[in-house]
Every structure is written in C-alpha cells, then in structure tokens.
XYZ file of C-alpha atoms in Angstrom:
685
model
C 57.130 -42.806 -24.128
C 56.838 -39.425 -22.460
C 54.711 -36.641 -23.866
C 57.741 -34.373 -24.304
C 59.200 -36.653 -27.014
C 55.783 -36.851 -28.649
C 55.546 -33.044 -28.774
C 59.047 -32.908 -30.301
C 57.978 -35.372 -33.023
C 54.954 -33.290 -33.995
C 57.097 -30.139 -34.081
C 59.579 -31.972 -36.325
C 56.728 -32.939 -38.675
C 56.126 -29.239 -39.211
C 59.790 -28.659 -40.139
C 59.941 -31.677 -42.464
C 56.663 -30.674 -44.120
C 58.297 -27.408 -45.186
C 61.640 -28.979 -46.148
C 60.142 -31.877 -48.097
C 57.919 -29.585 -50.202
C 54.822 -30.817 -48.339
C 55.248 -34.395 -49.590
C 53.786 -36.352 -46.706
C 55.399 -39.670 -47.737
C 58.930 -38.238 -47.877
C 58.232 -36.678 -44.499
C 57.074 -39.962 -42.942
C 59.860 -41.904 -44.687
C 62.475 -40.395 -42.373
C 60.681 -41.691 -39.277
C 60.293 -45.105 -40.955
C 64.028 -45.203 -41.779
C 64.891 -44.374 -38.161
C 62.629 -47.184 -36.970
C 63.948 -49.879 -39.374
C 66.722 -52.377 -38.571
C 70.139 -50.864 -39.312
C 71.895 -54.055 -40.405
C 71.970 -54.656 -44.170
C 70.068 -57.801 -45.153
C 67.648 -57.601 -42.208
C 64.001 -58.392 -42.875
C 61.617 -55.521 -42.168
C 58.612 -56.140 -39.936
C 55.956 -53.461 -40.419
C 54.411 -54.109 -37.001
C 57.802 -53.618 -35.340
C 58.246 -50.312 -37.184
C 54.806 -49.145 -36.049
C 55.635 -50.142 -32.470
C 58.990 -48.316 -32.548
C 57.418 -45.191 -34.050
C 54.917 -45.268 -31.195
C 57.520 -45.834 -28.479
C 60.229 -43.459 -29.760
C 58.232 -40.719 -31.477
C 54.708 -40.845 -30.078
C 52.826 -41.838 -33.260
C 50.259 -43.878 -31.354
C 47.979 -44.501 -34.344
C 50.357 -44.606 -37.304
C 48.414 -46.381 -40.066
C 49.939 -49.591 -41.431
C 49.084 -48.352 -44.951
C 51.314 -45.306 -44.443
C 54.304 -47.474 -43.501
C 53.701 -49.753 -46.496
C 53.534 -46.775 -48.865
C 56.696 -45.365 -47.322
C 58.518 -48.669 -47.887
C 57.430 -48.684 -51.531
C 58.832 -45.146 -51.863
C 62.093 -46.186 -50.144
C 62.495 -49.124 -52.555
C 62.898 -46.639 -55.416
C 65.928 -44.400 -55.764
C 65.707 -40.663 -56.385
C 68.203 -38.033 -57.374
C 68.418 -36.880 -53.754
C 67.933 -40.244 -52.065
C 69.315 -43.759 -52.563
C 67.290 -46.969 -52.561
C 67.161 -48.179 -48.959
C 65.028 -51.336 -49.201
C 64.221 -54.078 -51.701
C 61.103 -56.219 -51.919
C 61.810 -59.959 -52.011
C 59.068 -62.601 -51.822
C 56.514 -60.091 -50.528
C 58.905 -58.916 -47.821
C 61.141 -55.868 -47.567
C 64.875 -56.201 -46.912
C 67.336 -53.486 -45.806
C 69.940 -52.884 -48.561
C 71.331 -49.483 -47.512
C 72.127 -47.947 -44.137
C 70.327 -44.655 -43.400
C 72.541 -41.691 -42.521
C 70.423 -40.196 -39.741
C 72.786 -37.377 -38.736
C 70.603 -34.628 -40.225
C 67.421 -36.181 -38.835
C 69.014 -36.550 -35.393
C 70.216 -32.961 -35.507
C 66.739 -31.685 -36.402
C 65.126 -33.852 -33.734
C 67.607 -32.632 -31.128
C 66.795 -29.042 -32.110
C 63.077 -29.724 -31.749
C 63.733 -31.303 -28.356
C 65.595 -28.191 -27.301
C 62.713 -25.963 -28.390
C 60.132 -28.135 -26.636
C 62.226 -28.073 -23.460
C 62.254 -24.275 -23.672
C 58.468 -24.292 -23.993
C 58.095 -26.640 -21.024
C 60.541 -24.622 -18.907
C 58.603 -21.454 -19.686
C 55.315 -23.207 -18.842
C 56.718 -24.538 -15.550
C 58.031 -21.079 -14.645
C 54.617 -19.566 -15.411
C 52.764 -22.156 -13.312
C 55.114 -21.614 -10.377
C 54.833 -17.831 -10.547
C 51.050 -17.945 -10.801
C 50.927 -20.453 -7.939
C 48.622 -22.600 -10.049
C 50.422 -25.906 -9.588
C 52.996 -26.932 -7.010
C 55.897 -29.304 -7.656
C 55.218 -29.438 -11.408
C 58.081 -31.009 -13.357
C 58.862 -31.468 -17.043
C 56.940 -34.744 -17.290
C 53.796 -33.257 -15.747
C 54.089 -30.077 -17.825
C 54.453 -32.039 -21.085
C 51.426 -34.168 -20.200
C 49.347 -31.054 -19.440
C 50.384 -29.450 -22.734
C 49.688 -32.620 -24.743
C 46.269 -33.024 -23.099
C 45.419 -29.450 -24.102
C 45.768 -30.372 -27.787
C 44.005 -33.701 -27.215
C 41.013 -32.038 -25.532
C 40.315 -29.905 -28.592
C 40.464 -32.762 -31.088
C 43.920 -32.211 -32.602
C 45.160 -35.687 -31.753
C 44.040 -38.816 -33.571
C 41.761 -41.082 -31.545
C 40.883 -44.374 -33.188
C 38.869 -45.876 -30.336
C 35.287 -44.607 -30.245
C 34.937 -45.133 -26.504
C 38.093 -43.149 -25.865
C 36.800 -40.458 -28.201
C 33.657 -40.174 -26.098
C 35.683 -39.922 -22.901
C 37.891 -37.081 -24.163
C 36.149 -33.890 -23.134
C 37.296 -30.690 -21.522
C 36.488 -32.116 -18.143
C 40.158 -31.592 -17.432
C 39.377 -27.914 -17.936
C 41.621 -26.840 -15.049
C 44.816 -27.907 -16.813
C 43.551 -26.482 -20.104
C 42.899 -23.235 -18.245
C 46.537 -23.138 -17.084
C 47.881 -23.762 -20.602
C 45.494 -21.210 -22.115
C 46.590 -18.517 -19.677
C 50.183 -19.352 -20.548
C 49.560 -19.059 -24.308
C 47.780 -15.730 -23.936
C 50.640 -14.380 -21.806
C 53.309 -15.277 -24.373
C 51.342 -13.876 -27.350
C 53.266 -10.606 -27.236
C 56.053 -11.292 -24.747
C 57.673 -14.519 -26.000
C 57.351 -14.875 -29.813
C 59.944 -17.693 -29.960
C 57.991 -19.837 -27.492
C 54.754 -19.002 -29.325
C 56.274 -20.108 -32.654
C 57.257 -23.452 -31.118
C 53.653 -23.961 -30.004
C 52.437 -23.047 -33.497
C 54.872 -25.622 -34.937
C 53.381 -28.257 -32.620
C 49.889 -27.260 -33.819
C 51.048 -27.623 -37.433
C 52.451 -31.069 -36.665
C 49.160 -32.232 -35.163
C 47.246 -30.953 -38.220
C 49.675 -32.677 -40.600
C 49.566 -36.038 -38.832
C 45.765 -35.851 -38.509
C 45.458 -35.262 -42.271
C 47.913 -38.058 -43.095
C 46.043 -40.432 -40.783
C 42.598 -39.799 -42.277
C 43.892 -39.687 -45.837
C 45.765 -43.001 -45.457
C 43.285 -45.016 -43.406
C 39.961 -43.976 -44.913
C 40.989 -42.870 -48.417
C 38.783 -39.883 -47.685
C 40.666 -38.022 -50.424
C 42.149 -39.431 -53.611
C 45.256 -37.345 -53.028
C 46.495 -34.971 -50.332
C 46.509 -32.061 -52.793
C 43.386 -33.042 -54.759
C 40.678 -30.406 -55.259
C 37.004 -30.623 -54.370
C 34.476 -31.073 -57.173
C 31.716 -28.753 -56.084
C 31.123 -30.494 -52.756
C 28.621 -28.623 -50.595
C 29.526 -28.254 -46.916
C 26.482 -27.622 -44.691
C 27.426 -25.979 -41.376
C 25.527 -26.780 -38.171
C 24.047 -24.303 -35.674
C 27.211 -23.883 -33.588
C 29.185 -22.893 -36.690
C 26.408 -20.482 -37.726
C 26.911 -18.724 -34.373
C 30.685 -18.650 -35.036
C 30.122 -17.283 -38.554
C 27.969 -14.447 -37.192
C 30.652 -13.550 -34.646
C 28.275 -14.086 -31.722
C 30.565 -16.579 -29.971
C 34.010 -14.921 -29.927
C 36.272 -13.002 -32.266
C 38.821 -15.833 -32.399
C 36.105 -18.386 -33.261
C 34.851 -16.153 -36.065
C 38.401 -15.831 -37.434
C 38.894 -19.633 -37.352
C 35.559 -20.113 -39.135
C 36.489 -17.577 -41.825
C 39.771 -19.394 -42.470
C 37.916 -22.698 -42.778
C 35.506 -21.128 -45.288
C 38.419 -19.778 -47.294
C 39.999 -23.241 -47.375
C 36.749 -24.816 -48.595
C 36.282 -22.237 -51.336
C 39.933 -22.238 -52.486
C 39.768 -26.042 -52.767
C 36.661 -25.915 -54.994
C 33.966 -26.443 -52.354
C 30.893 -24.463 -51.359
C 29.756 -23.360 -47.877
C 26.010 -23.792 -47.305
C 23.415 -23.926 -44.539
C 19.951 -25.445 -44.316
C 16.924 -23.234 -43.695
C 15.976 -25.213 -40.591
C 19.461 -24.528 -39.160
C 18.729 -20.802 -39.576
C 15.499 -21.436 -37.666
C 17.432 -23.252 -34.903
C 19.894 -20.351 -34.548
C 17.004 -17.868 -34.582
C 15.248 -19.729 -31.754
C 18.393 -19.671 -29.606
C 19.039 -15.976 -30.186
C 15.403 -15.087 -29.491
C 15.454 -16.951 -26.160
C 18.692 -15.151 -25.307
C 17.050 -11.790 -26.086
C 13.912 -12.622 -24.090
C 15.556 -14.026 -20.947
C 17.632 -11.003 -20.011
C 17.934 -12.222 -16.406
C 19.125 -15.710 -17.379
C 21.616 -14.956 -20.144
C 24.501 -16.750 -18.481
C 22.784 -19.994 -19.498
C 24.066 -19.215 -23.033
C 27.593 -19.024 -24.397
C 27.376 -15.982 -26.686
C 30.592 -14.165 -25.779
C 30.515 -11.940 -28.858
C 26.990 -10.734 -28.127
C 27.779 -10.173 -24.462
C 30.751 -8.004 -25.371
C 28.642 -5.816 -27.696
C 26.037 -5.112 -24.989
C 23.189 -4.680 -27.452
C 19.856 -3.409 -26.091
C 17.020 -5.918 -26.072
C 15.374 -4.403 -29.169
C 18.550 -4.970 -31.209
C 18.858 -8.539 -29.907
C 15.323 -9.285 -31.106
C 16.217 -7.842 -34.513
C 19.373 -9.902 -35.056
C 17.472 -13.017 -33.954
C 15.128 -12.764 -36.919
C 15.709 -15.444 -39.623
C 15.835 -12.742 -42.300
C 18.614 -10.875 -40.459
C 20.616 -14.090 -39.963
C 20.199 -14.949 -43.656
C 21.405 -11.504 -44.733
C 24.440 -11.621 -42.422
C 25.445 -15.093 -43.657
C 25.015 -13.966 -47.277
C 27.652 -11.299 -46.629
C 30.079 -14.163 -46.033
C 28.960 -15.888 -49.238
C 27.212 -18.684 -47.369
C 24.296 -20.043 -49.388
C 21.010 -21.009 -47.732
C 19.069 -24.024 -49.044
C 15.778 -25.627 -47.981
C 15.724 -29.282 -46.986
C 15.382 -31.213 -50.261
C 12.212 -33.151 -50.866
C 12.360 -36.873 -51.548
C 12.926 -37.870 -55.161
C 10.809 -40.937 -56.069
C 12.733 -43.866 -57.528
C 9.665 -46.072 -57.887
C 6.331 -44.348 -57.337
C 4.394 -47.636 -57.348
C 6.438 -49.101 -54.490
C 6.769 -45.764 -52.690
C 10.570 -45.899 -52.787
C 12.645 -42.745 -52.674
C 16.234 -41.885 -53.530
C 18.433 -41.399 -50.494
C 15.654 -42.271 -48.041
C 16.732 -42.175 -44.377
C 14.820 -43.508 -41.381
C 14.626 -40.329 -39.299
C 13.185 -42.147 -36.283
C 16.241 -44.418 -36.092
C 18.594 -41.445 -36.519
C 16.819 -39.556 -33.741
C 16.955 -42.563 -31.402
C 20.668 -43.013 -32.148
C 21.408 -39.346 -31.375
C 19.412 -39.504 -28.149
C 21.396 -42.564 -27.055
C 24.548 -40.384 -26.990
C 22.883 -37.857 -24.709
C 21.798 -40.054 -21.824
C 24.118 -38.174 -19.480
C 23.358 -34.766 -21.009
C 20.029 -32.964 -20.864
C 19.276 -31.594 -24.324
C 16.093 -30.140 -25.717
C 14.168 -32.311 -28.140
C 14.301 -29.489 -30.683
C 18.094 -29.712 -30.934
C 17.983 -33.459 -31.581
C 15.181 -32.946 -34.108
C 17.141 -30.309 -36.012
C 20.247 -32.547 -36.124
C 18.114 -35.472 -37.304
C 16.695 -33.414 -40.167
C 20.209 -32.286 -41.166
C 21.608 -35.821 -41.380
C 18.528 -37.037 -43.240
C 18.860 -34.135 -45.689
C 22.456 -35.107 -46.495
C 21.206 -38.566 -47.508
C 18.568 -37.040 -49.797
C 21.159 -34.793 -51.451
C 23.386 -37.819 -52.142
C 20.358 -39.734 -53.441
C 21.388 -43.307 -54.349
C 25.102 -42.550 -54.702
C 27.439 -43.843 -51.989
C 30.595 -41.705 -52.341
C 33.760 -42.825 -50.622
C 35.720 -39.583 -50.975
C 35.131 -36.019 -49.995
C 35.902 -34.586 -53.433
C 32.749 -35.983 -55.015
C 30.409 -36.714 -52.110
C 27.904 -34.023 -53.239
C 27.084 -32.917 -49.686
C 28.449 -33.335 -46.177
C 27.660 -31.700 -42.865
C 30.368 -29.797 -40.927
C 29.970 -29.818 -37.165
C 31.753 -29.405 -33.841
C 29.816 -32.317 -32.343
C 31.516 -35.720 -32.719
C 28.155 -37.449 -32.145
C 26.873 -36.290 -35.512
C 30.061 -37.619 -37.157
C 29.606 -40.991 -35.463
C 25.841 -41.401 -35.843
C 25.520 -43.043 -39.266
C 28.617 -45.185 -38.649
C 27.067 -46.602 -35.460
C 23.615 -46.938 -37.029
C 24.732 -48.636 -40.258
C 28.243 -50.115 -39.706
C 27.982 -52.181 -42.901
C 27.739 -49.032 -45.053
C 29.947 -46.493 -43.220
C 32.654 -47.011 -44.327
C 33.124 -47.478 -47.259
C 30.695 -44.587 -47.798
C 32.022 -41.330 -46.376
C 30.198 -40.185 -43.233
C 27.277 -37.764 -43.472
C 29.138 -35.353 -41.156
C 32.769 -34.369 -40.567
C 34.279 -32.556 -37.589
C 35.471 -29.059 -38.474
C 39.042 -29.662 -37.241
C 39.302 -32.867 -39.329
C 38.133 -30.999 -42.423
C 40.540 -28.142 -41.763
C 43.511 -30.492 -41.370
C 42.698 -32.308 -44.638
C 42.287 -29.131 -46.678
C 45.096 -27.142 -45.062
C 47.785 -29.773 -45.626
C 46.846 -30.043 -49.302
C 46.777 -26.339 -50.054
C 49.706 -24.424 -51.524
C 49.781 -21.373 -49.240
C 52.692 -22.128 -46.930
C 52.251 -18.738 -45.252
C 48.771 -19.588 -43.948
C 48.033 -18.313 -40.445
C 45.545 -21.091 -39.759
C 47.645 -23.007 -37.154
C 48.179 -19.779 -35.225
C 44.470 -18.927 -35.407
C 43.512 -22.407 -34.173
C 45.985 -22.251 -31.271
C 44.806 -18.828 -30.129
C 41.137 -19.743 -30.613
C 41.512 -22.778 -28.339
C 43.461 -20.725 -25.787
C 40.737 -18.098 -25.488
C 38.062 -20.823 -25.402
C 39.811 -22.594 -22.498
C 40.012 -19.318 -20.543
C 36.280 -18.770 -20.755
C 33.988 -20.500 -18.285
C 32.954 -23.932 -19.487
C 29.211 -23.750 -20.226
C 28.699 -27.032 -18.366
C 30.214 -25.421 -15.252
C 28.115 -22.284 -15.782
C 24.942 -24.380 -16.021
C 25.827 -26.220 -12.811
C 26.610 -22.906 -11.112
C 23.136 -21.627 -12.011
C 21.562 -24.856 -10.743
C 23.525 -24.659 -7.469
C 22.586 -20.988 -7.083
C 18.883 -21.848 -7.334
C 19.289 -24.386 -4.533
C 21.170 -21.874 -2.357
C 18.449 -19.291 -2.980
C 15.734 -21.743 -1.925
C 17.736 -22.632 1.204
C 18.138 -18.908 1.979
C 21.905 -19.321 1.881
C 22.132 -16.317 -0.442
C 19.594 -13.547 -1.195
C 17.745 -13.507 -4.505
C 19.749 -10.437 -5.585
C 22.958 -12.457 -5.308
C 21.417 -15.358 -7.252
C 20.454 -12.923 -10.000
C 24.111 -11.931 -10.348
C 25.064 -15.529 -11.178
C 22.247 -15.924 -13.710
C 22.467 -12.653 -15.575
C 25.716 -10.703 -15.098
C 28.295 -11.351 -17.816
C 31.225 -10.267 -15.636
C 30.568 -13.116 -13.194
C 31.672 -15.649 -15.849
C 35.325 -14.600 -15.851
C 35.301 -14.408 -12.044
C 33.922 -17.949 -11.789
C 36.526 -19.171 -14.299
C 39.333 -17.589 -12.268
C 38.081 -19.015 -8.965
C 37.336 -22.563 -10.216
C 40.104 -22.709 -12.867
C 37.366 -24.179 -15.104
C 37.348 -27.301 -12.930
C 33.824 -28.469 -12.094
C 35.067 -30.241 -8.938
C 36.039 -26.830 -7.513
C 32.476 -25.557 -7.920
C 30.615 -25.524 -4.606
C 28.636 -23.170 -2.388
C 31.837 -21.566 -1.086
C 33.120 -20.777 -4.603
C 29.687 -19.352 -5.524
C 29.786 -17.031 -2.483
C 33.415 -16.058 -3.228
C 32.477 -15.226 -6.838
C 29.561 -13.063 -5.735
C 31.730 -11.240 -3.190
C 34.441 -10.643 -5.795
C 31.851 -9.343 -8.257
C 30.455 -6.982 -5.613
C 33.979 -5.811 -4.740
C 34.797 -5.025 -8.372
C 31.457 -3.386 -9.037
C 31.738 -1.423 -5.805
C 35.154 -0.127 -6.826
C 33.849 1.026 -10.199
C 30.709 2.522 -8.695
C 32.769 4.355 -6.066
C 34.806 6.071 -8.726
C 31.702 6.990 -10.673
C 29.967 8.275 -7.556
C 32.929 10.471 -6.749
C 32.886 11.906 -10.228
C 29.121 12.514 -10.228
C 28.898 13.783 -6.652
C 26.701 10.977 -5.410
C 29.176 9.393 -3.024
C 26.843 9.760 -0.073
C 24.104 7.732 -1.723
C 26.624 5.124 -2.800
C 28.026 4.794 0.726
C 24.511 4.189 1.996
C 23.973 1.475 -0.636
C 27.359 -0.018 0.160
C 26.491 0.029 3.865
C 23.227 -1.780 3.154
C 25.054 -4.374 1.046
C 27.714 -4.789 3.743
C 25.018 -5.110 6.390
C 23.319 -7.770 4.298
C 26.575 -9.721 3.958
C 27.364 -9.238 7.662
C 23.906 -10.513 8.543
C 24.524 -13.609 6.409
C 27.914 -14.103 8.073
C 26.295 -13.631 11.512
C 23.672 -16.246 10.635
C 26.341 -18.666 9.447
C 28.402 -18.039 12.608
C 25.307 -18.479 14.792
C 24.514 -21.719 12.982
C 28.065 -22.962 13.522
C 27.920 -22.025 17.228
C 24.597 -23.826 17.648
C 25.996 -26.929 15.973
C 29.092 -26.713 18.179
C 26.937 -26.417 21.317
C 24.845 -29.398 20.228
C 27.973 -31.451 19.588
C 29.445 -30.491 22.978
C 26.235 -31.442 24.795
C 26.042 -34.727 22.915
C 29.692 -35.516 23.707
C 29.213 -34.576 27.353
C 26.122 -36.772 27.609
C 27.970 -39.683 25.972
C 30.877 -39.242 28.399
C 28.576 -39.131 31.442
C 26.791 -42.321 30.399
C 30.093 -44.051 29.629
C 31.573 -42.949 33.014
C 28.506 -44.191 34.861
C 28.687 -47.587 33.168
C 32.460 -47.807 33.697
C 32.097 -47.007 37.416
C 29.600 -49.831 37.800
C 32.012 -52.204 36.071
C 34.821 -51.042 38.400
C 32.715 -51.578 41.539
C 31.656 -54.979 40.240
C 35.312 -55.980 39.696
C 36.259 -54.800 43.231
C 33.381 -56.880 44.571
C 34.619 -59.922 42.638
C 38.188 -59.525 43.959
C 37.035 -59.051 47.577
C 34.707 -62.046 47.248
C 37.575 -64.211 45.944
C 39.840 -63.072 48.844
C 37.208 -63.682 51.491
C 36.339 -67.050 49.948
C 39.948 -68.269 49.966
C 40.384 -67.054 53.585
C 37.251 -68.875 54.761
C 38.197 -72.054 52.895
C 41.718 -72.024 54.390
C 40.352 -71.597 57.953
C 37.896 -74.465 57.456
C 40.694 -76.673 56.111
C 42.918 -75.985 59.122
C 40.095 -76.629 61.581
C 39.263 -79.994 60.003
C 42.830 -81.253 59.814
C 44.224 -79.622 62.908
C 47.054 -77.184 63.150
C 49.767 -79.846 63.558
C 48.691 -81.971 60.575
C 50.182 -81.542 57.074
C 47.243 -80.262 55.012
C 48.312 -79.160 51.515
C 44.956 -77.703 50.512
C 44.904 -75.553 53.642
C 48.487 -74.457 52.983
C 47.716 -73.510 49.338
C 44.569 -71.578 50.262
C 46.418 -69.756 53.049
C 49.245 -68.811 50.684
C 46.777 -67.508 48.061
C 45.021 -65.419 50.705
C 48.327 -64.076 51.995
C 49.618 -63.240 48.493
C 46.409 -61.373 47.627
C 46.697 -59.265 50.794
C 50.416 -58.548 50.239
C 49.940 -57.598 46.530
C 46.930 -55.382 47.219
C 48.543 -53.579 50.225
C 52.253 -53.464 49.276
C 52.151 -53.991 45.453
C 54.841 -56.699 45.629
C 53.651 -58.268 42.344
C 53.080 -54.956 40.556
C 49.839 -54.241 42.363
C 47.912 -56.115 39.670
C 44.879 -56.733 41.875
C 44.775 -53.058 42.830
C 45.158 -51.941 39.163
C 42.650 -54.407 37.717
C 39.510 -52.392 38.667
C 41.033 -49.264 37.094
C 41.829 -51.191 33.902
C 38.273 -52.471 33.782
C 37.033 -48.886 34.280
C 39.181 -47.492 31.430
C 38.297 -50.210 28.920
C 34.605 -50.054 29.738
C 34.619 -46.242 29.450
C 36.415 -46.302 26.078
C 34.164 -48.864 24.381
C 30.912 -47.562 25.857
C 31.846 -43.972 24.899
C 32.391 -45.069 21.290
C 29.073 -46.903 21.320
C 27.098 -43.900 22.615
C 28.842 -41.526 20.168
C 28.032 -43.738 17.152
C 24.451 -43.988 18.357
C 24.128 -40.189 18.631
C 25.839 -39.605 15.263
C 23.344 -41.909 13.577
C 20.418 -40.181 15.234
C 21.555 -36.563 14.658
C 23.501 -36.727 11.387
C 26.373 -34.766 12.995
C 29.964 -35.981 13.111
C 31.349 -36.054 16.675
C 35.018 -36.285 17.575
C 36.140 -38.380 20.547
C 38.134 -36.246 22.924
C 37.673 -32.939 24.641
C 34.654 -30.861 23.801
C 35.013 -28.016 21.246
C 35.945 -24.583 22.568
C-alpha cells in the first residue's frame, strides 16, 4: 500500500480515539470489521484480517492478540452496537453485515486532509527548489519516513530497528522546514500533522500493550515505579539541548508523576553529565563537537559554564524539577556463605554487549561504563523479582538510545521477555502513558511534532563531527588556513549554515561544501561587522581587515587556479606525447602495408612473365593468364579505383586502426603512472 493511505489510517485513529471515549478495542474493532468477509456465514481467518489491515490501512505490525480481542468484543452486543460475529468450534463466523458508511465517510475525510497536507508539502518543496519532480507518492513516503526516523512507528524486527537512523536527514530536513513554516501560517495543515502524530502514539501504545502485556490495562496507574533518566535526558531536563526538547521532557515527567510514577537519576549519571559540560566549558575552540544548542544560545562566559558543570549545580537544578537523585545501590546478600547477591548482574557481559553495538561508532569507554553501571543498578533495585509489567517493576531506565533497551534482551533472551526490559525508550513510555491518561486536551503530540521538526533542522552531530574531521585534513593539506578551520570547530553560527548547505545529508559533505560554508559565514559576519563599523566609526579599519581576508581568499583561489592550470598542462603534454607515439607507430604500420602490397604486385608480375616465357606466347597457359590478370587488376584498382580503390585505401585503414589502438594503450599507461584521468580527443584549451 502507499504511504498516503497509511498516514490517513493513523489520522483516523486519532479521530476514533476521541469518538470512542479512548477505548482502544472499540477503535480497532472498526478496522477489523472493514477487513472481515462481508457475507453472512463466512468463516473469519485472523491472518487474512491482519493481511488486509496491512494492505488497505498500513498497519504493518498489527498484533494477532489485538484482532482476537476485537473479535471477542464483536461477539458481544452493546446498546450502541449489534453482535457481528459468533464463535463456533473455536472459529469465528460472520452473523451480521457491518454498515461501514460512517467509517468510510470518516476515512474519506482523513484522506482529503492528508491530500491537503501532501499538496502543501509538494508546493513548499517546489517553491524552495529542494526537490524536483516530487509527486504525491514521493511526498507521502518522505513524510512517513520522518515519523519513522524518530521512533514513532512500530518496528518489530531488531535488524530493521538498527538500520533506521536519521541518515536520511536530507528528507527529514525538508519536512522539518515545512512544519516550522506552517506553525503560524497554516493551522489547519498543522492540526492534520498533529492528528497523524496522535495516531502513531495510539497505535504504538496499543501494539506494546497487546504484544508484551507491558501494562495490565491501558488506563492502569503506576505503583510507585521509579524511572531513572539517562545522561541525554538530563541534558534535556536542564534545557541545555533545546527549548523544544526541554518542553517534551517536562511533559513526559508530568505524565510519569500523574500516573503514579517517580522521576529519578543516578549519582553517576550526574557525574557523566558534569564531565561532558566541563569538557564543553574547557574546549572553547572545539565546542561544535558537542550538541548543546541551549547553552550555545545563552552565550555564557567560560566561568559560568564551569559553574553549571559542577555536580552540585546540576543536582540543584534537577531538584527544582522534582527529580530525585539516588546513589547506585549496593548488593544485598542473599546467601553470605555462597557469596550470592540479590539482583546480581555480570557487568563485564553487559559492557561487552553494549560495545558490540558500537563497532561502527567511536564512543568513549566512559560512556559505555556509565551505561553499564546504570543497567546493572536497575537489576539490583529489582533484586530477585522479575516483573513483567511496568506498573510494579520497581525501577526502569528511560533513554533515547535503543541499544540500552535491547541490551538485556540480546544478552539473556530466555529471561527478557517475560521480564520487562531494564530500559525503555522515552517515546515508547510517552505513548503508553499518554494514551491511558484522561486529559484529552494534552499538548503532548504537538510538542513532540515540533520538537522533532526543530531537531531535524539542526545539524546532525554525526555530520558535524565529520565536518570537523574533514576540516582538520584540509588544514593539514593547506587547502584552508587555520583561521578558517577554527570557524568550523568553534563558531556556533556555522552549524546552521552547514545544515542549510548540506540539507543534513552526509553525502553532500565534502571539501567544496566546507569552503562554501566558511565563505557564507564570512559573508554574514562581514555584513554584521560592516554595520557595526559604520556605527562606531571604524569603517576604515574594517575595510582593511576585509581587504586582507579577501586577499587571503583570492590567494587561495589563485593557488587552486594555478594548480588546475598545471594539471591541465600536464594532461595536454601527456596526450600530445601519446598521440605522437601512436602516430609514429601507425606510420610505420602504413609503410609496412604499402611495402606488402607493392611486393605482392611485383611478385605476381614476375611470376606471370616467367610463366609466359616458359610456355611461349602462343601456348594456352592458365597459370600465366591468372597471374597476368591479377597483376592487371591490382594496377587498375590502385590507379583508377575501379573496385573502390581498396588497395589504395588499405594502408590508410591500417594507419587509422593502429593509431586508435596504440593511442589508447599509451593513454592507459600514462594514466596508471600519473594518477590523472586523460580524455581521448583534442587537448584541453
């Protein structure tokens, strides 16, 4: 099915969730009814329903348990709904036809709204000249992938989960720019996108609730469960990442608390955050290696940065948000004689498992160590209990890193499940708690949508790291001066410029895009400095500085041009040399062919004369006649071209073929020796 229909289905889930009083089974029942056989007396095949819901409505991972529960609900009549199916011999049979007019009308309305969203997106992409020839199918795929990249879709396959990253950051960048543009200008389109976000959250919650029994009931409350946030969420809580991330974190905290949970953090996680912030404060000329957008915007002096990096300051700021700090629990002995402990975890195995996920990513050992301690601490807090549900699991870690959620499951597949994982992704937790809460006016879906939009507009840290690495290489090669390299490493403004030039696509990052970003930064800074110089009366000094900068850039351009000219001259000389050698060899082949032809002509003439002398002129000598005719035909063809002048053309053909093949040979030989790519043909001008 196309992604447009899938988006319409998730938007419809949002509408049905409101209309059905947030009863997820009644909501899913309508899709099940539309996917059942329509003829009364037909047997119902659950696999066929799942397949049809996937093909027609985009529910790629609809749990079989959900369909079974829906059929049980449909086998019982209600005041507002008849009994549609009956169970006979462990099978369900259709006993009532479903009137789908209202469902079809709602679905058609959602389709109309989604088409409006896609049309607006296509119009935006065309106007911004971001994508050419984009149609509805491509636009719907781009929009769907945006939600998928940020974890809102359900992915059952672990390998696929690992492959879904924001490597398709360019398309996410387009969608994010579109969302930000419509924030104030197109509220109707924005509401449709929020409805889609709601639908994804609802289906995600239904999926995890139904397949893992992670909660006893959608609306069930937590029983004092402690949620320990990881370092990335600590940064969000402090507002050092971005304002939208802080808002999303605050809403998640409110959900946890309103559902009876408690937000906590380990002391060693405070230490991890403190280490990061201290490095950021110390390396003022390499700050673009960090993604602290909130701190960058505040432009704190270095003394203040050192202060907020202190563990005591972080603890006090988190306490203001009612986040409790706990030390890592010590082991509780279960049998002192046998040295057994409650909730013991093999930290070495956990660390090795975490490192196995990072083979393609360079991470510091300290980060892996901190994560290892966190997962081990969750096991100690649970002691010898093995909870299966989130309401009574005592403690669980909340993270934005899927590897931590997967670690214990991969390490001990026999125990996880049924035991609930030691860590849960923040968006999974939010979907579970949000769907079960009573506040229908919650702004969480809107906050999530906007948070992801702003995140996708910012430079991907992976791209920023590669830009810094490439800049170091260019500096060593003297491609750019060290002052220009410093701009990439330390100037905050360069991040947005790089994002705009690369569209957050790592494949667009190269030496040319680095130079373009530096030039654009200089242009913007020069414009601002010009205005300031005019106001302060220092224009003359500025013009001198600008002249020096321009001279530096011109010198670099002159060097590049000189290098190109030298390479062009080398290529021309190499081509000329190859042509001269090929022409010399071809001329020899031509002369040799002329010699062969003349030799054959002279030989036939001599043989014919000898034959006539031996037999006499009056005798009938066929060999003499044949040789004479051959000699005569050769002379006539060569002189008058009676037979197309083949003998006269043959040396030229030999010359051309020999020249062509020998030229190719000499060019390949010179390419291999020089490393340059030569083009056969005329020399470059």
